[in-house]
Amino acid sequence: MIVVLKNGVTKDKQGELKQFLEGFGVKVSVTEGTQTTIFGLLGDTSSIDITAVQAQEAVDSVKRVQEPYKKANRKFHPDNTEIKVGDHIIGGKKLTVIAGPCSVECEEQIIEVAKRVKAAGATFLRGGAFKPRTSPYSFQGLHAEGLELLRIARKETGLPIVTEIMNTEDLDLFSDVDVIQVGARSMQNFELLKELGKTDKPILLKRGLANTYEEMLMSAEYIMSRGNEKVILCERGIRTYETFTRNTLDISAIPVLKRLSHLPIIIDPSHAAGLPWMVEPLSKASVAAGADGLMIEVHNNPAKALSDGAQSLTPDQFDGIMNRLAPLAQVVDRTL
């Protein structure tokens, strides 16, 4: 249930209304937008008489919310959420571009890539230290050493780092990671989501290979319900019957999730297509459809990459894409 307050209600009156609503045994989440203040009622609201709430002096309107996700719901939070990370804002007018290799392989590699993507306009550095792989014989990442190499690259370039966590036991190792990524395979690892909800770190939540929009938003709700509302949604393609591409990028996820939720949305065209020549057109389509940013795999030598080299761009290719994306960003009133 959401309660929309009248314009100009004083803090004292808001406090009185909040106390009245909490008397029904629910929690009250307060959202102050640019135009309106909204009280979101969390818990069992079935026994609350809407007319009794509507009769309160400070109340403009009352609506029941049918969707099971509340904190991630745009009805509870009409304004777009912007998440500040250092000097960068995810969800603002400037498009977020997260770029870097699938896996951190060595110090020379990650620093070289970090310098090149920053020069091209990237705002965050991505790199996997822990790598979930389909085959147990594939490279699984450098783990703690990989995280240390990411920190060195951050010191060299100033780029905030984004990297994936796979289980709760490693959470302490991520204490100074700027944005923690939850991969597609972990989207419904609910115990991990609960623990991440206790942190103050921005969480990049990737959609699972065969999950619905509601399931994705419910996973975001797991994080937000524990107190961490810094969640960024990431569409990285879903599994369909098509075999030409690695996955199928669901462009419709952008307007749908923008309608359902206030959380920022990043698109990962590299994992969606699995083909480097498709990254540019998918990136352009994503920006045109309203995405808040992109996550693109870049490797200084894709032919020798230890993971996902076949879908990685070279730094020169990334330079070209960034140059050609800039005019499109302006058309949709964004900047790179």
Coordinates of C-alpha atoms in Angstrom, one line a residue:
M1 CA 0.0 0.0 0.0
I2 CA 1.2 3.5 -0.8
V3 CA 0.0 6.7 0.8
V4 CA 0.6 9.9 -1.1
L5 CA 0.8 13.0 1.1
K6 CA -0.6 16.4 0.2
N7 CA 1.9 19.1 -0.8
G8 CA 3.2 21.3 2.1
V9 CA 2.6 18.8 4.9
T10 CA 5.0 19.7 7.8
K11 CA 7.5 17.3 9.3
D12 CA 5.4 17.2 12.5
K13 CA 2.3 16.2 10.6
Q14 CA 4.3 13.6 8.7
G15 CA 5.5 12.1 12.0
E16 CA 2.0 11.9 13.4
L17 CA 0.7 10.1 10.2
K18 CA 3.7 7.7 10.3
Q19 CA 2.9 6.9 13.9
F20 CA -0.8 6.3 13.1
L21 CA 0.1 4.0 10.2
E22 CA 2.7 2.0 12.3
G23 CA -0.2 1.3 14.7
F24 CA -1.5 -1.2 12.1
G25 CA 1.7 -3.3 12.6
V26 CA 3.4 -2.3 9.4
K27 CA 6.7 -0.7 8.6
V28 CA 6.6 2.7 6.9
S29 CA 9.1 3.6 4.2
V30 CA 9.4 7.3 3.5
T31 CA 10.3 8.6 0.0
E32 CA 10.6 12.3 -0.6
G33 CA 10.4 13.0 -4.3
T34 CA 10.9 16.3 -6.1
Q35 CA 7.1 16.9 -6.1
T36 CA 5.6 14.5 -3.7
T37 CA 6.2 12.7 -0.4
I38 CA 5.1 9.0 -0.4
F39 CA 4.7 6.6 2.5
G40 CA 5.2 3.0 1.5
L41 CA 3.5 0.5 3.9
L42 CA 5.5 -2.8 4.1
G43 CA 3.9 -5.8 5.7
D44 CA 0.4 -7.2 5.9
T45 CA -1.9 -4.4 4.9
S46 CA -5.0 -6.5 4.2
S47 CA -6.7 -5.5 7.3
I48 CA -6.1 -1.8 6.9
D49 CA -9.2 0.3 6.1
I50 CA -8.3 2.5 3.2
T51 CA -11.0 5.0 4.0
A52 CA -9.6 5.4 7.5
V53 CA -6.2 6.3 6.1
Q54 CA -7.7 8.5 3.5
A55 CA -9.5 10.5 6.1
Q56 CA -6.3 11.7 7.7
E57 CA -5.6 15.4 7.2
A58 CA -2.2 14.9 5.6
V59 CA -3.2 12.3 3.1
D60 CA -3.9 13.0 -0.6
S61 CA -4.5 9.5 -1.9
V62 CA -4.1 5.8 -1.0
K63 CA -3.4 2.9 -3.3
R64 CA -3.0 -0.8 -2.9
V65 CA 0.1 -2.3 -4.6
Q66 CA -0.4 -5.7 -6.1
E67 CA 3.2 -6.4 -7.1
P68 CA 5.2 -8.5 -4.5
Y69 CA 8.2 -6.2 -4.8
K70 CA 7.8 -3.0 -2.9
K71 CA 11.1 -1.1 -2.4
A72 CA 12.1 -1.7 -6.0
N73 CA 8.7 -0.6 -7.2
R74 CA 8.3 2.7 -9.0
K75 CA 5.0 3.3 -7.3
F76 CA 6.8 3.6 -4.0
H77 CA 9.6 5.7 -5.5
P78 CA 8.4 7.8 -8.5
D79 CA 11.7 9.5 -9.2
N80 CA 14.6 7.7 -10.9
T81 CA 17.2 6.5 -8.4
E82 CA 20.7 7.9 -8.8
I83 CA 23.6 6.0 -7.2
K84 CA 26.8 8.0 -6.4
V85 CA 30.1 6.1 -6.6
G86 CA 33.0 8.4 -6.0
D87 CA 32.7 11.2 -8.5
H88 CA 30.3 9.2 -10.7
I89 CA 26.5 9.0 -10.7
I90 CA 24.9 5.8 -12.0
G91 CA 21.4 6.7 -13.3
G92 CA 22.2 10.3 -14.0
K93 CA 22.4 12.2 -17.3
K94 CA 25.9 10.9 -18.0
L95 CA 25.9 7.3 -19.3
T96 CA 27.8 4.9 -17.1
V97 CA 30.3 2.8 -19.1
I98 CA 31.9 -0.1 -17.4
A99 CA 34.7 -1.7 -19.4
G100 CA 37.5 -4.2 -19.0
P101 CA 38.4 -7.8 -19.4
C102 CA 36.3 -10.8 -18.4
S103 CA 39.1 -12.0 -16.1
V104 CA 42.0 -10.4 -14.4
E105 CA 45.0 -12.3 -15.6
C106 CA 48.1 -10.3 -14.5
E107 CA 49.1 -6.9 -13.4
E108 CA 50.4 -5.7 -16.8
Q109 CA 47.2 -6.8 -18.5
I110 CA 44.7 -5.2 -16.2
I111 CA 46.7 -1.9 -15.9
E112 CA 47.1 -1.6 -19.7
V113 CA 43.4 -2.3 -20.3
A114 CA 42.4 0.1 -17.5
K115 CA 44.4 3.0 -19.0
R116 CA 43.0 2.4 -22.5
V117 CA 39.4 2.2 -21.5
K118 CA 39.7 5.3 -19.3
A119 CA 41.3 7.2 -22.2
A120 CA 38.3 6.2 -24.4
G121 CA 35.8 7.5 -21.8
A122 CA 34.9 4.5 -19.6
T123 CA 33.9 5.5 -16.1
F124 CA 34.4 2.2 -14.3
L125 CA 36.8 -0.8 -14.7
R126 CA 35.4 -4.3 -14.7
G127 CA 37.4 -7.5 -14.2
G128 CA 36.6 -10.9 -12.8
A129 CA 38.7 -12.1 -9.9
F130 CA 36.3 -15.0 -9.2
K131 CA 34.9 -16.6 -12.3
P132 CA 31.9 -19.0 -12.5
R133 CA 32.6 -21.2 -15.4
T134 CA 30.5 -23.9 -17.0
S135 CA 33.4 -26.3 -17.2
P136 CA 35.3 -27.2 -14.0
Y137 CA 38.5 -27.3 -16.1
S138 CA 38.3 -23.7 -17.3
F139 CA 40.2 -20.8 -15.7
Q140 CA 38.4 -19.9 -12.5
G141 CA 40.1 -16.6 -11.8
L142 CA 42.9 -15.4 -9.5
H143 CA 40.6 -14.9 -6.5
A144 CA 42.2 -12.7 -3.8
E145 CA 45.2 -11.9 -6.0
G146 CA 42.9 -10.7 -8.8
L147 CA 41.2 -8.3 -6.4
E148 CA 44.5 -6.9 -5.4
L149 CA 45.4 -6.4 -9.0
L150 CA 42.1 -4.5 -9.6
R151 CA 43.0 -2.3 -6.6
I152 CA 46.4 -1.6 -8.2
A153 CA 44.7 -0.7 -11.5
R154 CA 42.3 1.6 -9.7
K155 CA 45.3 3.4 -8.0
E156 CA 47.0 3.8 -11.4
T157 CA 43.9 5.2 -13.2
G158 CA 41.4 6.4 -10.6
L159 CA 38.7 4.2 -12.2
P160 CA 36.3 2.6 -9.6
I161 CA 36.2 -1.2 -9.9
V162 CA 33.3 -3.6 -10.5
T163 CA 33.8 -7.3 -9.9
E164 CA 31.7 -10.4 -9.2
I165 CA 31.2 -12.1 -5.9
M166 CA 30.1 -15.7 -5.8
N167 CA 29.5 -16.7 -2.2
T168 CA 29.1 -15.1 1.3
E169 CA 32.4 -16.5 2.6
D170 CA 34.3 -14.1 0.3
L171 CA 32.4 -11.0 1.4
D172 CA 35.3 -9.6 3.6
L173 CA 37.6 -9.6 0.6
F174 CA 35.3 -7.1 -1.2
S175 CA 35.4 -4.5 1.6
D176 CA 37.0 -1.9 -0.7
V177 CA 35.5 -2.9 -4.0
D178 CA 33.5 0.0 -5.4
V179 CA 30.6 -1.9 -7.0
I180 CA 29.9 -5.6 -6.2
Q181 CA 28.5 -7.6 -9.1
V182 CA 26.0 -10.5 -8.7
G183 CA 26.3 -12.7 -11.8
A184 CA 23.5 -14.3 -13.7
R185 CA 24.0 -17.6 -12.1
S186 CA 23.8 -16.1 -8.6
M187 CA 20.7 -13.9 -9.2
Q188 CA 18.6 -16.3 -7.0
N189 CA 21.3 -17.1 -4.5
F190 CA 19.1 -15.6 -1.8
E191 CA 21.5 -16.1 1.1
L192 CA 24.1 -14.1 -0.8
L193 CA 21.6 -11.4 -1.6
K194 CA 20.6 -11.1 2.0
E195 CA 24.2 -10.6 3.1
L196 CA 24.8 -8.0 0.4
G197 CA 21.7 -6.3 1.7
K198 CA 23.5 -5.7 5.0
T199 CA 26.4 -3.8 3.2
D200 CA 26.5 -0.2 2.1
K201 CA 28.0 -1.2 -1.3
P202 CA 26.3 -0.6 -4.7
I203 CA 25.2 -3.9 -6.1
L204 CA 25.1 -4.6 -9.8
L205 CA 22.5 -7.3 -10.2
K206 CA 22.5 -9.3 -13.4
R207 CA 19.4 -11.0 -14.7
G208 CA 19.4 -14.8 -14.8
L209 CA 19.5 -16.7 -18.1
A210 CA 15.9 -17.7 -17.9
N211 CA 14.3 -15.3 -15.3
T212 CA 11.4 -13.0 -15.6
Y213 CA 11.3 -9.3 -14.9
E214 CA 9.4 -9.9 -11.7
E215 CA 11.9 -12.5 -10.5
M216 CA 14.7 -10.1 -11.2
L217 CA 13.0 -7.4 -9.2
M218 CA 12.2 -9.8 -6.4
S219 CA 16.0 -10.5 -6.2
A220 CA 16.6 -6.8 -6.0
E221 CA 14.0 -6.7 -3.2
Y222 CA 16.0 -9.2 -1.2
I223 CA 18.9 -6.8 -1.2
M224 CA 16.8 -3.7 -0.6
S225 CA 14.7 -5.2 2.2
R226 CA 17.8 -5.7 4.3
G227 CA 18.6 -2.0 4.1
N228 CA 20.8 -1.6 1.0
E229 CA 18.9 0.3 -1.6
K230 CA 21.9 0.9 -3.9
V231 CA 20.9 -1.7 -6.5
I232 CA 21.7 -1.4 -10.2
L233 CA 19.8 -3.8 -12.6
C234 CA 21.8 -5.4 -15.5
E235 CA 20.3 -7.0 -18.5
R236 CA 22.8 -9.4 -20.1
G237 CA 20.7 -11.4 -22.4
I238 CA 18.5 -14.5 -21.9
R239 CA 18.6 -18.0 -23.2
T240 CA 16.2 -18.6 -26.1
Y241 CA 16.0 -21.2 -28.9
E242 CA 18.4 -19.1 -31.1
T243 CA 22.0 -20.5 -31.3
F244 CA 23.6 -18.0 -33.5
T245 CA 24.3 -15.7 -30.6
R246 CA 25.5 -16.7 -27.1
N247 CA 22.2 -15.3 -25.7
T248 CA 19.4 -13.0 -26.9
L249 CA 19.5 -9.4 -25.7
D250 CA 16.1 -8.4 -24.4
I251 CA 16.0 -4.8 -25.4
S252 CA 12.3 -4.6 -24.2
A253 CA 13.7 -5.1 -20.7
I254 CA 14.8 -1.5 -20.7
P255 CA 11.4 0.2 -21.1
V256 CA 9.6 -2.5 -19.1
L257 CA 12.0 -2.3 -16.1
K258 CA 12.0 1.5 -16.3
R259 CA 8.2 1.4 -16.0
L260 CA 8.1 -1.1 -13.2
S261 CA 11.1 0.1 -11.2
H262 CA 13.0 3.3 -10.3
L263 CA 16.4 1.5 -10.3
P264 CA 19.1 2.3 -12.9
I265 CA 19.6 -0.2 -15.7
I266 CA 22.9 -1.2 -17.3
I267 CA 23.1 -3.4 -20.5
D268 CA 25.8 -5.9 -21.1
P269 CA 25.9 -6.5 -24.9
S270 CA 29.1 -8.6 -24.8
H271 CA 27.5 -11.4 -22.8
A272 CA 24.3 -11.1 -24.7
A273 CA 25.7 -11.6 -28.2
G274 CA 29.0 -13.3 -27.5
L275 CA 30.2 -11.8 -30.8
P276 CA 32.4 -8.6 -30.8
W277 CA 30.9 -7.2 -34.1
M278 CA 27.5 -7.1 -32.4
V279 CA 28.5 -5.1 -29.4
E280 CA 28.2 -1.7 -31.3
P281 CA 24.7 -2.1 -32.7
L282 CA 23.4 -3.6 -29.5
S283 CA 25.0 -0.8 -27.5
K284 CA 23.4 1.8 -29.8
A285 CA 20.0 0.1 -29.5
S286 CA 20.3 0.1 -25.7
V287 CA 21.2 3.7 -25.4
A288 CA 18.3 4.7 -27.8
A289 CA 15.9 2.6 -25.7
G290 CA 16.8 4.4 -22.5
A291 CA 19.5 2.4 -20.7
D292 CA 21.6 4.2 -18.1
G293 CA 24.8 2.6 -19.2
L294 CA 26.7 -0.2 -20.7
M295 CA 29.1 -3.0 -19.6
I296 CA 31.5 -3.9 -22.3
E297 CA 34.3 -6.5 -22.3
V298 CA 37.7 -5.2 -23.5
H299 CA 40.9 -7.2 -23.6
N300 CA 44.3 -6.1 -24.9
N301 CA 44.8 -9.5 -26.7
P302 CA 41.4 -11.3 -27.1
A303 CA 43.0 -14.2 -28.9
K304 CA 45.0 -15.1 -25.8
A305 CA 42.4 -14.3 -23.2
L306 CA 41.9 -16.9 -20.5
S307 CA 38.1 -16.4 -20.6
D308 CA 35.6 -15.0 -23.1
G309 CA 38.2 -13.8 -25.6
A310 CA 35.8 -14.5 -28.5
Q311 CA 33.4 -11.8 -27.3
S312 CA 35.9 -9.2 -26.2
L313 CA 36.8 -6.0 -28.0
T314 CA 40.3 -4.8 -28.5
P315 CA 41.0 -1.3 -27.0
D316 CA 41.1 0.2 -30.6
Q317 CA 37.6 -1.3 -31.3
F318 CA 36.3 0.1 -28.0
D319 CA 37.7 3.6 -28.9
G320 CA 35.7 3.5 -32.1
I321 CA 32.5 2.5 -30.5
M322 CA 32.8 5.2 -27.8
N323 CA 33.4 7.8 -30.5
R324 CA 30.3 6.7 -32.5
L325 CA 28.1 6.4 -29.4
A326 CA 28.7 10.0 -28.3
P327 CA 26.4 11.6 -31.0
L328 CA 23.6 9.1 -30.2
A329 CA 23.8 9.9 -26.5
Q330 CA 23.2 13.5 -27.3
V331 CA 20.1 12.7 -29.3
V332 CA 18.5 11.0 -26.2
D333 CA 19.7 13.9 -24.0
R334 CA 22.5 11.9 -22.4
T335 CA 26.3 12.4 -22.4
L336 CA 29.3 10.0 -22.5

